[in-house]
Every structure is written in structure tokens, then in C-alpha cells.
Coordinates of C-alpha atoms and ligand atoms in Angstrom, one line a residue:
X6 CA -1.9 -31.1 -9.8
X7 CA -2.7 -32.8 -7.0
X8 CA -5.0 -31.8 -4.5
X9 CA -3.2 -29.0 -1.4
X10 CA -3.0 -31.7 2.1
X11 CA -5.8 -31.0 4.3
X12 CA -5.9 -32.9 7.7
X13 CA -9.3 -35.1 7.1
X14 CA -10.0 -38.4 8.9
X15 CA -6.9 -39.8 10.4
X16 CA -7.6 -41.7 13.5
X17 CA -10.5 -42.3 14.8
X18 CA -12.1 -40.3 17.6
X19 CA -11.9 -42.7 20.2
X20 CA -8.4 -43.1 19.6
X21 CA -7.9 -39.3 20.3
X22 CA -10.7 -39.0 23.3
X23 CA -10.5 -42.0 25.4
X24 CA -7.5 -41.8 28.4
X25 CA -6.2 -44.8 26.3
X26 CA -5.5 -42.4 23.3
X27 CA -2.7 -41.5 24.8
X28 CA -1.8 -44.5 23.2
X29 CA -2.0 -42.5 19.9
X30 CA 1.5 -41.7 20.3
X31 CA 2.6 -45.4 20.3
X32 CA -0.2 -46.3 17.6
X33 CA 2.8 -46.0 14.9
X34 CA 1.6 -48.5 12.2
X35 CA 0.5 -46.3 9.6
X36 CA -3.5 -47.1 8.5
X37 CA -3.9 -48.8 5.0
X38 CA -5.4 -45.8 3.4
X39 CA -5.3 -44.4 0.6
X40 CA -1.4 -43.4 -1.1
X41 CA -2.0 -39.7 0.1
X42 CA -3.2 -40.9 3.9
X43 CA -1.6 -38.1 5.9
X44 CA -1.2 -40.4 8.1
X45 CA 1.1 -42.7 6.2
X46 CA 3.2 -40.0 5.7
X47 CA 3.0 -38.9 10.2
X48 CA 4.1 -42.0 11.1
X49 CA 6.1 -45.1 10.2
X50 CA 6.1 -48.2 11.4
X51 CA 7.8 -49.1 14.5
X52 CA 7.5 -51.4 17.5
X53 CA 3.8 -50.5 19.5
X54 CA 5.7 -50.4 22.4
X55 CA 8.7 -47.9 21.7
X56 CA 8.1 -44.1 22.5
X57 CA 9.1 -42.0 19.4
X58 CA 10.5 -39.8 21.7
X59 CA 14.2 -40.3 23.1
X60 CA 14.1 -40.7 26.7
X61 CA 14.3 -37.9 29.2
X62 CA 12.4 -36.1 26.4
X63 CA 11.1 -33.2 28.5
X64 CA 6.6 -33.2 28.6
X65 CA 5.5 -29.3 29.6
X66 CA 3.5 -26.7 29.6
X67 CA 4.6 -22.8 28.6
X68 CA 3.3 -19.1 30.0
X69 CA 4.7 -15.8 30.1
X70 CA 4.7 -13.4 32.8
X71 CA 2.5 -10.5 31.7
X72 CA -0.1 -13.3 30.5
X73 CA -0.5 -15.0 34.0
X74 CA 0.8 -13.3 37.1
X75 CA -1.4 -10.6 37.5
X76 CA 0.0 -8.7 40.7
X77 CA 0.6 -5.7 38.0
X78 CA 2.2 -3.2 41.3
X79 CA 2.9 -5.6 43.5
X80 CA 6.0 -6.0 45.7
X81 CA 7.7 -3.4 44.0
X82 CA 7.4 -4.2 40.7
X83 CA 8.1 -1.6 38.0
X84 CA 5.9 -0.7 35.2
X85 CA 6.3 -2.3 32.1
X86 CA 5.1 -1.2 28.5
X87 CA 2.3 -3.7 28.7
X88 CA 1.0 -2.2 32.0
X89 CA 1.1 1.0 30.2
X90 CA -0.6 0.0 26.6
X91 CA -2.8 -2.6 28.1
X92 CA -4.8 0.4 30.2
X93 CA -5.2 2.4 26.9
X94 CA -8.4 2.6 25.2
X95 CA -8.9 0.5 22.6
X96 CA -6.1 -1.1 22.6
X97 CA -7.3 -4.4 23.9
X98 CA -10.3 -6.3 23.4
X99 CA -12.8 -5.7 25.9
X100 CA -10.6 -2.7 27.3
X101 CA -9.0 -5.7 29.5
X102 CA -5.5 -5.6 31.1
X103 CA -3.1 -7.9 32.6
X104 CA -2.9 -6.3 36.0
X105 CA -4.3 -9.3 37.8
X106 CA -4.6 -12.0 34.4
X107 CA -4.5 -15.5 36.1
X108 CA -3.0 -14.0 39.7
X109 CA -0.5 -16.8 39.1
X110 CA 1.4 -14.9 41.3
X111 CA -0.3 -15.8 44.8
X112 CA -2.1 -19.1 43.3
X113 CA 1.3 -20.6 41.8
X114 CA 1.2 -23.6 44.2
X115 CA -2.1 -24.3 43.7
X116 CA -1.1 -24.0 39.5
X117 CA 1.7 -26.2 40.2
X118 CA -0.3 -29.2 42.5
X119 CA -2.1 -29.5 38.9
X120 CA 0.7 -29.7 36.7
X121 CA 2.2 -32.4 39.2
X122 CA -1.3 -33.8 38.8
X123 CA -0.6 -34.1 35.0
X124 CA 2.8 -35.3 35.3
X125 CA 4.3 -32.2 33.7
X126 CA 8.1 -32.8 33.9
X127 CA 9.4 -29.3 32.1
X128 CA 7.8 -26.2 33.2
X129 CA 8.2 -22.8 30.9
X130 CA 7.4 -19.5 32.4
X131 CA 9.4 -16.0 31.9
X132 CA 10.5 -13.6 34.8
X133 CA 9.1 -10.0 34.4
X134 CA 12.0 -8.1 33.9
X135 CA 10.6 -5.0 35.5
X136 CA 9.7 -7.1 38.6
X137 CA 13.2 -7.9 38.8
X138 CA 14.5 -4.6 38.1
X139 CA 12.2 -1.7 38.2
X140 CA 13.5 0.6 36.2
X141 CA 15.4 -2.3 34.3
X142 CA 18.5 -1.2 35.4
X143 CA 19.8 -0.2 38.7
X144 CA 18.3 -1.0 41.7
X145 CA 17.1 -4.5 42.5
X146 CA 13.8 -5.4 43.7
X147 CA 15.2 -7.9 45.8
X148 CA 10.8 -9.2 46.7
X149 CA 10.7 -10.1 43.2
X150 CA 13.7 -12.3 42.6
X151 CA 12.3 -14.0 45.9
X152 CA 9.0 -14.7 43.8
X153 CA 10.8 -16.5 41.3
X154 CA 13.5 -18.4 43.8
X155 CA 10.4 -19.5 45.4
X156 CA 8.6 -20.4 42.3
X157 CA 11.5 -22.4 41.1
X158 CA 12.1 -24.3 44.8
X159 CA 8.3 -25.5 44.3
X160 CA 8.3 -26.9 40.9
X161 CA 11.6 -28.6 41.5
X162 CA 9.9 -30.0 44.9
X163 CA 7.4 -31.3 42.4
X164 CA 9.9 -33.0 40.2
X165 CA 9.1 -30.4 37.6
X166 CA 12.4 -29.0 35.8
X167 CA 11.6 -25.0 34.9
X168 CA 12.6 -23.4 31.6
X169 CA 13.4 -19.8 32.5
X170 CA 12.8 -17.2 29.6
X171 CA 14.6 -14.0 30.4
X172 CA 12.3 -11.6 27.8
X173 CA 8.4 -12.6 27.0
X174 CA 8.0 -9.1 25.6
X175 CA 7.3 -6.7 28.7
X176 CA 10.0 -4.2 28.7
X177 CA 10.6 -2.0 31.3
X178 CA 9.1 1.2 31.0
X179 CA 12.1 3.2 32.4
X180 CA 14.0 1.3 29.4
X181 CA 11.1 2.3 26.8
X182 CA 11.4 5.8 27.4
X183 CA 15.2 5.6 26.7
X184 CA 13.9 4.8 23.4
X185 CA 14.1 0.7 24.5
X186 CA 15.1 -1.8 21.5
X187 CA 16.3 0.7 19.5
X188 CA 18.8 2.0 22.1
X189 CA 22.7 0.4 21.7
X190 CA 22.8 0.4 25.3
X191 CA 19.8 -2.0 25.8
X192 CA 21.8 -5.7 24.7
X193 CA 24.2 -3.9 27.6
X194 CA 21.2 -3.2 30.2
X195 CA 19.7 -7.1 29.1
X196 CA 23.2 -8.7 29.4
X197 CA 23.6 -7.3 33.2
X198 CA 19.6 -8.1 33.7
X199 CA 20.3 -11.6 32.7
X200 CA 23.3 -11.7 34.8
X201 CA 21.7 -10.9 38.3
X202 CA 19.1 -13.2 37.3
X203 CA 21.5 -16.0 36.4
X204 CA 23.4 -15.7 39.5
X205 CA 19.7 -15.9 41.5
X206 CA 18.6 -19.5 40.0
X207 CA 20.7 -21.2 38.5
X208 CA 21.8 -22.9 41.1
X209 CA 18.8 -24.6 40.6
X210 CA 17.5 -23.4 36.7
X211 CA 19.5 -25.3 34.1
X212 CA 17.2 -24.6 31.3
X213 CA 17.3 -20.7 29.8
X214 CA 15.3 -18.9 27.0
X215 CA 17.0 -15.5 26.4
X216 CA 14.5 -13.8 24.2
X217 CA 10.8 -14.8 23.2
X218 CA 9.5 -14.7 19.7
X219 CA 11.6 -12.0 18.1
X220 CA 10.0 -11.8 14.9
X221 CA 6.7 -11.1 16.7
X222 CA 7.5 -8.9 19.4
X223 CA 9.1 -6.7 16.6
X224 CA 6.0 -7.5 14.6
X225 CA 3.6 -6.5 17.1
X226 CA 5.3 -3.7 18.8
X227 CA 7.0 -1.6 16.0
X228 CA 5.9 -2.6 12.5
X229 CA 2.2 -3.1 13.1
X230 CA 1.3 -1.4 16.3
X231 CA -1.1 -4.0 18.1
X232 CA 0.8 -4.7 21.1
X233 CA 2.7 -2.9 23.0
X234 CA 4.2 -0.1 22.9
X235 CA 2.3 0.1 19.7
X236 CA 4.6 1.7 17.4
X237 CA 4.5 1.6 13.7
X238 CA 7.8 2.5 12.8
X239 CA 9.8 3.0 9.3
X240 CA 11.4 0.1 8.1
X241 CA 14.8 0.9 8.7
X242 CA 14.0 1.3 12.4
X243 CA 12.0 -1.8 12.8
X244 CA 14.9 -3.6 11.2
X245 CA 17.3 -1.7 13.7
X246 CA 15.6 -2.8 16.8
X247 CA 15.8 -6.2 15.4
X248 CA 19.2 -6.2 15.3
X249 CA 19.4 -4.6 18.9
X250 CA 17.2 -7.5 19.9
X251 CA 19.8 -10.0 18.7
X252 CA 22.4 -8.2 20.1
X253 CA 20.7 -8.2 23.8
X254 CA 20.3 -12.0 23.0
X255 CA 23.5 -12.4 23.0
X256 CA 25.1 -10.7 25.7
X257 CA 22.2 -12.3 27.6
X258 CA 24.1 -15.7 26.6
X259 CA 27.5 -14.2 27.6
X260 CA 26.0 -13.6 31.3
X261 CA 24.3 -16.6 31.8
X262 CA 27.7 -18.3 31.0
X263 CA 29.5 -15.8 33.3
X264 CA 27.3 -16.2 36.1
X265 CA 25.9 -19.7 36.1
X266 CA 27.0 -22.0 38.8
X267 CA 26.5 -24.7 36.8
X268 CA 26.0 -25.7 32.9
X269 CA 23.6 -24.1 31.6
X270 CA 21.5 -25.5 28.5
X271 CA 20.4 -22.0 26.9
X272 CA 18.8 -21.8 23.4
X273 CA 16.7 -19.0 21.7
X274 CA 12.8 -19.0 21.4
X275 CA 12.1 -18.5 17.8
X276 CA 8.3 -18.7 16.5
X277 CA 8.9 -20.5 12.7
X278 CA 6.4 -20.7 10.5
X279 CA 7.5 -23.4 8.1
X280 CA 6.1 -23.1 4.6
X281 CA 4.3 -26.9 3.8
X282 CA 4.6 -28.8 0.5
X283 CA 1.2 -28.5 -1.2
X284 CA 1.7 -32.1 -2.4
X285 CA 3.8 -34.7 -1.7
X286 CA 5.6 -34.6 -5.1
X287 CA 9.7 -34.3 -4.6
X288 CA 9.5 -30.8 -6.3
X289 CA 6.5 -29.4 -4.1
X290 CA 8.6 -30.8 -0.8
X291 CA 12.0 -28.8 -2.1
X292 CA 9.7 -26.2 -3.0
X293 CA 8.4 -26.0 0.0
X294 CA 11.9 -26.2 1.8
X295 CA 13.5 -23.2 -0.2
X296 CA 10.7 -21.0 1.1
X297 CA 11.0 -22.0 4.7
X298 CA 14.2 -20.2 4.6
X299 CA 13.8 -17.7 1.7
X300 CA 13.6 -13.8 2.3
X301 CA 11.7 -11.9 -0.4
X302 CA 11.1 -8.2 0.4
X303 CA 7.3 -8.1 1.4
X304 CA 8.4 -10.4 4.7
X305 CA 9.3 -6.9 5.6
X306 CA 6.1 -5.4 5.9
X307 CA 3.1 -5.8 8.2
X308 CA 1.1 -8.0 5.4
X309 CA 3.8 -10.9 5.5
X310 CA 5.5 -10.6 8.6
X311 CA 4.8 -13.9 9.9
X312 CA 6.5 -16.1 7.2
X313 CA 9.9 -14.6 7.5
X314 CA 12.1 -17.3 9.3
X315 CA 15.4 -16.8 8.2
X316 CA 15.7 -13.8 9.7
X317 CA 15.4 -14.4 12.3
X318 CA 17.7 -17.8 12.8
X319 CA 20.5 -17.1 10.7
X320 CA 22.1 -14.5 12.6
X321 CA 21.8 -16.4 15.8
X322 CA 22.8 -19.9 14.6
X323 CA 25.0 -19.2 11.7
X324 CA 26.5 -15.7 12.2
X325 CA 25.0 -14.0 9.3
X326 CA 21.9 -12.6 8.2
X327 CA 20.7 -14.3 4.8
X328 CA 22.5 -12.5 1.7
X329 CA 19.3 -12.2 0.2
X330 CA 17.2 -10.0 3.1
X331 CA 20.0 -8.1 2.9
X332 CA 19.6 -7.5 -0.6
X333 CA 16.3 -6.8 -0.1
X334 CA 16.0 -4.7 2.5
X335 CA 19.1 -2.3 0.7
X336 CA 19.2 0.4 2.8
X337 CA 16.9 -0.2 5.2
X338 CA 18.9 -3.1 6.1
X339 CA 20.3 -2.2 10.4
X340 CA 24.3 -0.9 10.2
X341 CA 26.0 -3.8 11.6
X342 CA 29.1 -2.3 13.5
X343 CA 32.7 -4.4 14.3
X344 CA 31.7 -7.2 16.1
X345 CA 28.3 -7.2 16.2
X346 CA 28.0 -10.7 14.4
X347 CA 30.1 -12.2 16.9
X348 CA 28.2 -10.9 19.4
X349 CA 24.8 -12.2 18.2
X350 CA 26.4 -15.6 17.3
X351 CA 27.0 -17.0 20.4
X352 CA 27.0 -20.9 20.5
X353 CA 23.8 -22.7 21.6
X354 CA 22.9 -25.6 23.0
X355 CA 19.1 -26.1 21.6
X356 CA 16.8 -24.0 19.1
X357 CA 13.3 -23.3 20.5
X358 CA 11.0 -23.6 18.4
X359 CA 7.3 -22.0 18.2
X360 CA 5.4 -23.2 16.0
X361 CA 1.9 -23.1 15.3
X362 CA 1.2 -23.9 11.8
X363 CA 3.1 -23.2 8.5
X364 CA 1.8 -22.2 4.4
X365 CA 0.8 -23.7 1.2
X366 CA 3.7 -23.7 -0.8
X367 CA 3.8 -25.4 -4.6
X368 CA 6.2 -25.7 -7.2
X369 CA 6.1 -23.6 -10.0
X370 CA 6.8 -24.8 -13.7
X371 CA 10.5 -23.9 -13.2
X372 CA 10.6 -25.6 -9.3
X373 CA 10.4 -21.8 -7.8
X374 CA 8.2 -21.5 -4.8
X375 CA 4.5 -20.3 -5.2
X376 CA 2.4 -19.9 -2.7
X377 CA -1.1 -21.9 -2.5
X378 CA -4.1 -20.6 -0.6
X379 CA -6.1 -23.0 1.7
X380 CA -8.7 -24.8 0.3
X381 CA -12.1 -23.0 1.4
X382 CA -13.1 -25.0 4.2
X383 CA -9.7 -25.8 5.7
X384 CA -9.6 -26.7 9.5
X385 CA -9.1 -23.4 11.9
X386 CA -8.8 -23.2 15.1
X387 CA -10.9 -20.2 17.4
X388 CA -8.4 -17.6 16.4
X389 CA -9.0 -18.8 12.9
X390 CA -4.8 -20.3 12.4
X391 CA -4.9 -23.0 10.0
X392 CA -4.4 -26.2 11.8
X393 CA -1.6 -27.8 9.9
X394 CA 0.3 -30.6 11.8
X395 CA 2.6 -30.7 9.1
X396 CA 4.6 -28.2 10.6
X397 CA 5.5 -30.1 13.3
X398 CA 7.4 -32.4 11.0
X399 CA 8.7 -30.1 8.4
X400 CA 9.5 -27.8 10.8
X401 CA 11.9 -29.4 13.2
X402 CA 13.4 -31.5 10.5
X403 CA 14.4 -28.6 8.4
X404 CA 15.8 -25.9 10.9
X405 CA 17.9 -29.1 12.4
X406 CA 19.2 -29.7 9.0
X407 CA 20.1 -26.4 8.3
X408 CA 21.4 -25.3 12.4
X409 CA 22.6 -28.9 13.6
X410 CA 21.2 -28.6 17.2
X411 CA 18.8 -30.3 19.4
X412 CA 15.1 -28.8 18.6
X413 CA 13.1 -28.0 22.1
X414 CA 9.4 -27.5 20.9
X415 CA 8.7 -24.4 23.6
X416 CA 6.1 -23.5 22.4
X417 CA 2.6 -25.1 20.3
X418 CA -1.3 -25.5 21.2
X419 CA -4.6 -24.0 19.7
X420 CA -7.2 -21.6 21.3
X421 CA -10.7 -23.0 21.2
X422 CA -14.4 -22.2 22.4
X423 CA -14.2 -23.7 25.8
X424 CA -16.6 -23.0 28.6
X425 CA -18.2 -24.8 31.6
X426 CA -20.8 -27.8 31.0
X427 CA -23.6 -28.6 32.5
X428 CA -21.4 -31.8 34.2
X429 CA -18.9 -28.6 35.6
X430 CA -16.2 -30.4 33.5
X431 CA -14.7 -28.2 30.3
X432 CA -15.1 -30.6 27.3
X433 CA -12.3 -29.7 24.5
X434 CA -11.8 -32.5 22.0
X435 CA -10.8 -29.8 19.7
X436 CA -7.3 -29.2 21.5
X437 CA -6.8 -33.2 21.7
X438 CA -7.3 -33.6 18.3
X439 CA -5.0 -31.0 17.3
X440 CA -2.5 -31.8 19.7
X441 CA -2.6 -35.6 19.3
X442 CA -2.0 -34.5 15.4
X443 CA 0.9 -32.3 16.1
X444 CA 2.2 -34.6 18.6
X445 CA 2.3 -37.7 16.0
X446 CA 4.1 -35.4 13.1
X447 CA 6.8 -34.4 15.9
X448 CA 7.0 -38.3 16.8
X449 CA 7.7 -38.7 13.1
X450 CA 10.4 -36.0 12.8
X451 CA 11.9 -38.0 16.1
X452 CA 12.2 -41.5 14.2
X453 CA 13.8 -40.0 11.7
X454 CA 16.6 -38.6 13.4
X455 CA 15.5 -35.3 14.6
X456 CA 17.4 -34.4 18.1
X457 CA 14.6 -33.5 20.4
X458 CA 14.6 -32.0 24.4
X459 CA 10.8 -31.8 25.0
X460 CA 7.5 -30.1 24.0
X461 CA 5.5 -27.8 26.0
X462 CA 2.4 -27.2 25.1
X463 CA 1.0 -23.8 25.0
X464 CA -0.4 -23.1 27.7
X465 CA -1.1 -24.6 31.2
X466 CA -3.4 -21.7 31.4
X467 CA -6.4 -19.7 30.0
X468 CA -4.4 -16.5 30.0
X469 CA -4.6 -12.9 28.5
X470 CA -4.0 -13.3 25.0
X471 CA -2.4 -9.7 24.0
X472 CA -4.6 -7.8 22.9
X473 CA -7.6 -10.3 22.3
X474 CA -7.7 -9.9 26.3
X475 CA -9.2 -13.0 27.6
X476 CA -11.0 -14.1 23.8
X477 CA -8.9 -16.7 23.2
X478 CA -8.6 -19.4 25.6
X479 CA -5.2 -22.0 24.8
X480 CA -5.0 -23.5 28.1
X481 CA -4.7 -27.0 29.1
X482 CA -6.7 -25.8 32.6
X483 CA -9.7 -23.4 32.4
X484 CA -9.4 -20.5 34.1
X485 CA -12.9 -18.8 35.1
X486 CA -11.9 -15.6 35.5
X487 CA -14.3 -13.1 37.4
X488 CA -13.5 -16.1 40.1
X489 CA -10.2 -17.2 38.9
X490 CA -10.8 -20.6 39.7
X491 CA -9.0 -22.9 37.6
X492 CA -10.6 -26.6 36.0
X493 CA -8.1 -29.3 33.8
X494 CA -9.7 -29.8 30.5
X495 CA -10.4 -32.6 29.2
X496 CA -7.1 -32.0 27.2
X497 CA -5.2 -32.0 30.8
X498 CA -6.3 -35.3 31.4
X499 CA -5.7 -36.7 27.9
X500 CA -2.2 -35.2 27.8
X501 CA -1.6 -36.6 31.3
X502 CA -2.0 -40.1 30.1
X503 CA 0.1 -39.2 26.6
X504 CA 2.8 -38.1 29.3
X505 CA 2.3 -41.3 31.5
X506 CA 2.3 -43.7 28.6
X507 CA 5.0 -42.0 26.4
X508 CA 7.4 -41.9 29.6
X509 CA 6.5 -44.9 31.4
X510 CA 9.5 -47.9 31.4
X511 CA 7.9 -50.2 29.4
X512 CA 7.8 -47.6 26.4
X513 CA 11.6 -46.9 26.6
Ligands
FCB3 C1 2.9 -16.9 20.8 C2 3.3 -16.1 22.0 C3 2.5 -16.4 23.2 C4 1.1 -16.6 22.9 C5 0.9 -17.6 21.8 C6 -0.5 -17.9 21.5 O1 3.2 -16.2 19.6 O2 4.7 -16.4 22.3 O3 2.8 -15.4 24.2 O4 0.5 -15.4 22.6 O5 1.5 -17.2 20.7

């Protein structure tokens, strides 16, 4: 057998570091290594001067409300279930709360001067659905669609196109206590949320995210507790509320098509977790493939959550949950009523993608999928996620050959240990490194015919992390937060010249 990838030497660090490694992106020739280089197999050879990326390819950053705004009661704004979690003990690390997390809500100018700064041209943040609407339905809090009118008028003053998610995981309250996502009525009280907020922006918002990471708000809020509302339910209502979630999707669809006054490019925010060929033998790679999209019963539980993917794309993009999780699941599976199908399977016009990093996966003596553990050693990042740029290729290549659309990377970046040097700069080669390697397996998936809209990179801030509090820091800009004052990385000012260079006329 040969030996599992691993990510060892495969440019050089100057390459990465200097301002001039933006120039990784463009640096297609693959080295003469060795016949297993990774990087043979992240790049191909193409002109120095072509981007791999097509042009108006859109170069962000992503947040979420609860994990930046702060301004918790502010304005009007309703509780959500996060508000109410975050401030119980022990739910979060350090007993720490959102309530004023990045205070992106007054310093949003000051947040945006820096991503104009870095030549950001997409920017991704969600609108607080209890900020919007209180009690999440009803009344309208009319101060906090003005925060996000405003918000949208000053990035598109700063030539910065915003990506709107409707849901980031902090449901109303109000809504929770009328049992939430596993209510019928809630893809009814979404589809009339994202309405009013459709006919508030997008007059100016062409870019829309209905719901955020399905798989792990379910995850995380009903199977195994940690984040809010910290539930750990039975399986046949986790399953249920997942099926309410792509339900509220897609009436959320519906009323942004009702109500837009213009196209409107709206796609889904799934995290995938691609499983990665151990090898690069033919067998491994189809191996490796079957997995990405197979459904064995223990995705179900808490243990192996994170590896289901099909799930969680086939309703949406093909109108039909995969035969075999239903199989599986047996009568735990959710009671899928007249019409329900239709409803979730609305058409698209990109998949979001999150992803992070993917798993070992070999091929047994009969081709099946077995799963491989990482070597001991294998590269991690703070949080301690295998760093596996592999996903970025495998990834966006196989969900576009099995859902035919456009693939908008919303969401990928790493925490790390960053803090303040002596200089008062924040040094984090770490982050370049890893995103310089993601970057150049996504530039590989592009050249080989991959449809791609853009990549934003999470995040543009420190922010609170769920419930490791502030622990794990992802951003692009250090955010010191007893002071709140904020300081671009390192990795700002690489990824700034990555953006200058990849966009700049004489690479198109
Ligand atoms: C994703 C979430 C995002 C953030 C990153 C690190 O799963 O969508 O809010 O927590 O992970």
C-alpha cells in the first residue's frame, strides 16, 4: 500500500510569505518532485501569467451575525437562542457570550475601510433574524433592517458586492419556544422572514444564502447539545427538524424570487466534508468518491455526524433524499408529506460550499470504502482539524459532477495561535500556508473545468467561535478584544496581494 497523502514540503516558504507569494496562485508549473509530489497533482501546467480562476471570480471574506455584531439588545432587537444559551453556565468556554463579540455593529465602517484596504470584492455576513423581527414573526423592527440597508449601502460604496445569508443559526427565541425547527409552521414563518428581508435589499443584494450549515446547526443544536439551544434529541426528531430546515430553505427561495426587484443569484450554504483518496491509485480515488456521497447509519449519530454529505445536498439539488439514508434511518427517517420534495427542491443558481478538510478513505480488497486514520503526526490546525487541501479539489469537483452548478466556496480558513508581537504586527504564516494550499487545489479544480463564483475566506474577523468563546481565532484581522481594536494579519496583507495579482488585467 502506499503511504496515506500528507501535505509535506510543497513550495517553499518564501513563496508563501513574501507579498510576491501571492504569486503562488500563478506559480502553476508543477515542481519536478518525486511521482507522489502533492504538488504535481495541485496544479498543472499553464501559462505564468493566466489566473486559474475565471474572471469576475468573486475574492471575500465571511462572518455571521451572532459571531461579530455584538449589540446583543440593541435597537430593538429580539432575543435569540444564542443570547439565551450563550449566558448559561458552562455552556461556553470561559462563560463568554456574544452580547458585544466584535461590536461589528457600531465599528462596521471602520471593518469595512479594511476589507477595501485588502481589495475584498465579495463580502459574506448573515442578518440576525431576531433583529429583524423580534419575535421572528410579526412585528418589524424597522431600526434593524436600517442596520443592514446601511451596512449594504457602505460596502457597495466600497466596490464590495455583499453575500446575504438569511439563517447563521440564531433563531428567534419567540420561535424556539414554539418548539422552532421542529414546528411545520417555521419554513412558513422563514419564507415570510426572507420575504420582508428580500424586499429591503435587494435592490441592491444580488447574492443570497438561505440557510447556513445545516448539517451542523442540527449537529450542534439537537443531536449533540453544544450549541444552542442545546438539545440532544431522539433520532427521529433530529431527522425531523432537518427536514423542517429544508423545508424553510425552500420557501425562503420562493420569497426571495417573489420579492426581489431584480435576479437574484441564491444558493445554499452547505459545510461538505469530502472523504480524500488515501493514495492516488484509480481504486483509492473512486473509493474515496463513493464515500463522499455514501450514507451508512452511524452518520446519524453524534460520533460521525460530520461526514454525512449527501444528506444534506440531495434533497436540495436533486429532489430526493439518498435511497440508502433512508434505508438506514427506517423509521426514524422524517414523514415526508405531499409536496414536500417539491418544496425543498427549488432550483439554484450556485452550491456554497464549506469546507474545511475532508477523511482518509482507501479501497478495500473488493473496491468498498474503508476509512484510514491520519498518520500520527499529521498537520492540525489550533482547533486540532486536519489540514487537508485536498478537499479543496475533491470537493468542488465532485459535488459539481454530481449537482451541475456553479460552486461558490462561502466558507474556508483555519484558526491558529495568534497574538500581538513585540513589532505590534500579528505574525500568522500558519493561515498563509494553509490558505495558499487550499487556494492552489481550488485553482486546480478551476483548470479543470470546475464552474467557480468566488472564495471567502473564513473570517475577516477574530470572532466568538460558538462555544470555544473567543479560543479560536480564524480571522484575517486580529481583533484584541477587552479593547476591540482590530490589526490585519500578516495573512490580510498576503491575501491582499493574492487578490491584486489573481485579478489584476494582465492575469486575465
Ligand atoms: C463553520 C461555521 C462558522 C464558523 C466556522 C469556523 O462551521 O459556519 O460559523 O464557526 O465553522
Amino acid at each position: 500500500m502506499t503511504r496515506p497523502r500528507n501535505i509535506s514540503r510543497d513550495f517553499t516558504r518564501r513563496e508563501f510569505l513574501s507579498v510576491s507569494g501571492a504569486s503562488a496562485l500563478s506559480l502553476a508549473n508543477p515542481r519536478p518532485a518525486d511521482a507522489v509530489s502533492h504538488a504535481a497533482r495541485q496544479t498543472s501546467p499553464v501559462s505564468p501569467t493566466a489566473s486559474p480562476f475565471p474572471k469576475n471570480f468573486l475574492w471575500g471574506a465571511a462572518t455571521s451575525a451572532y459571531q461579530i455584531e455584538g449589540a446583543a439588545h440593541e435597537d430593538g432587537k429580539g432575543p435569540s437562542v444564542w443570547d439565551e444559551f450563550a449566558h448559561k453556565p458552562g455552556k461556553i468556554h470561559d462563560g463568554e457570550t456574544g452580547d458585544v463579540a466584535c461590536d461589528f455593529y457600531h465599528r462596521y465602517a471602520e471593518d469595512i475601510a479594511h476589507m477595501r484596504d485588502m481589495g475584498l470584492t465579495a463580502f459574506r455576513f448573515s442578518l440576525s433574524w431576531p433583529r429583524v423581527l423580534p419575535d421572528g414573526i410579526g412585528s418589524v423592527n424597522q431600526k434593524g433592517i436600517d442596520f443592514y440597508s446601511r451596512l449594504v449601502d457602505a460596502l457597495l460604496a466600497a466596490g464590495i458586492a455583499p453575500v446575504a445569508t438569511l439563517f447563521h443559526w440564531d433563531t428567534p427565541l419567540a420561535l424556539h419556544r414554539r418548539v422552532g425547527w421542529l414546528s411545520r409552521d417555521m419554513p412558513q414563518w422563514f419564507g415570510d422572514y426572507a420575504a420582508i428581508v428580500a424586499r429591503a435589499l435587494s435592490d441592491r443584494v444580488t447574492h443570497w444564502l438561505t440557510i447556513n450549515e445545516p448539517r451542523s446547526f442540527i449537529g450542534g443544536a439537537y443531536v449533540t447539545g453544544v450549541q444552542a439551544p442545546g438539545e440532544k434529541l431522539a433520532r427521529a426528531a433530529y431527522m425531523r427538524a432537518a427536514h423542517i430546515t429544508f423545508l424553510a430553505h425552500g420557501r425562503a427561495v420562493q420569497a426571495i424570487r417573489a420579492n426581489a426587484h431584480q435576479p437574484a443569484q441564491i444558493g445554499y450554504a452547505c459545510d461538505v466534508s469530502p472523504s480524500l483518496p488515501a493514495t492516488d491509485s484509480a481504486a483509492d480515488i473512486a473509493a474515496a468518491r463513493e464515500s463522499t456521497f455514501s450514507s451508512p447509519l452511524d452518520h446519524f449519530s453524534g460520533a460521525h455526524w460530520w461526514r454525512e454529505n449527501a444528506w444534506w445536498l440531495d434533497p436540495i439539488f436533486l429532489g430526493r433524499y439518498p435511497a440508502s439514508a433512508l434505508a438506514a434511518l427506517g423509521k426514524d427517517a422524517p414523514e415526508i408529506l405531499a409536496g414536500d420534495m417539491e418544496t425543498i427542491h427549488q432550483p439554484l443558481d450556485f452550491l456554497g460550499a464549506n469546507i474545511y478538510g475532508g477523511w482518509l478513505v482507501r479501497a478495500d480488497a473488493d473496491g468498498r470504502p474503508q476509512p484510514v486514520p491520519f498518520p500520527a503526526g499529521f498537520p492540525l490546525t489550533a482547533f486540532g482539524w486536519q489540514v487537508t487541501p485536498d478537499a479543496m479539489y475533491r470537493g468542488p469537483k465532485w459535488l459539481h459532477e454530481r449537482y451541475h452548478l456553479p460552486i461558490f466556496i462561502t466558507e474556508n480558513g483555519c484558526s491558529s495561535r495568534d497574538w500581538i508581537s513585540l513589532d505590534g504586527k500579528v505574525h500568522d504564516p500558519q493561515r498563509i500556508d494553509f490558505t495558499a494550499r487550499y487556494l492552489l487545489a481550488l485553482a486546480r479544480a478551476s483548470r479543470e473545468g470546475v464552474p467557480l463564483l468566488g472564495y471567502l475566506h473564513w473570517s475577516l474577523l477574530d470572532n466568538f467561535e460558538w462555544q470555544e468563546g473567543y479560543t479560536q481565532r480564524f480571522g484575517l484581522i486580529f481583533v484584541d478584544f477587552p479593547s476591540r481594536r482590530r490589526i490585519p494579519k500578516d495573512s490580510a496583507l498576503w491575501y491582499a496581494a493574492v487578490i491584486k495579482k489573481s485579478s489584476g488585467a494582465s492575469l486575465m
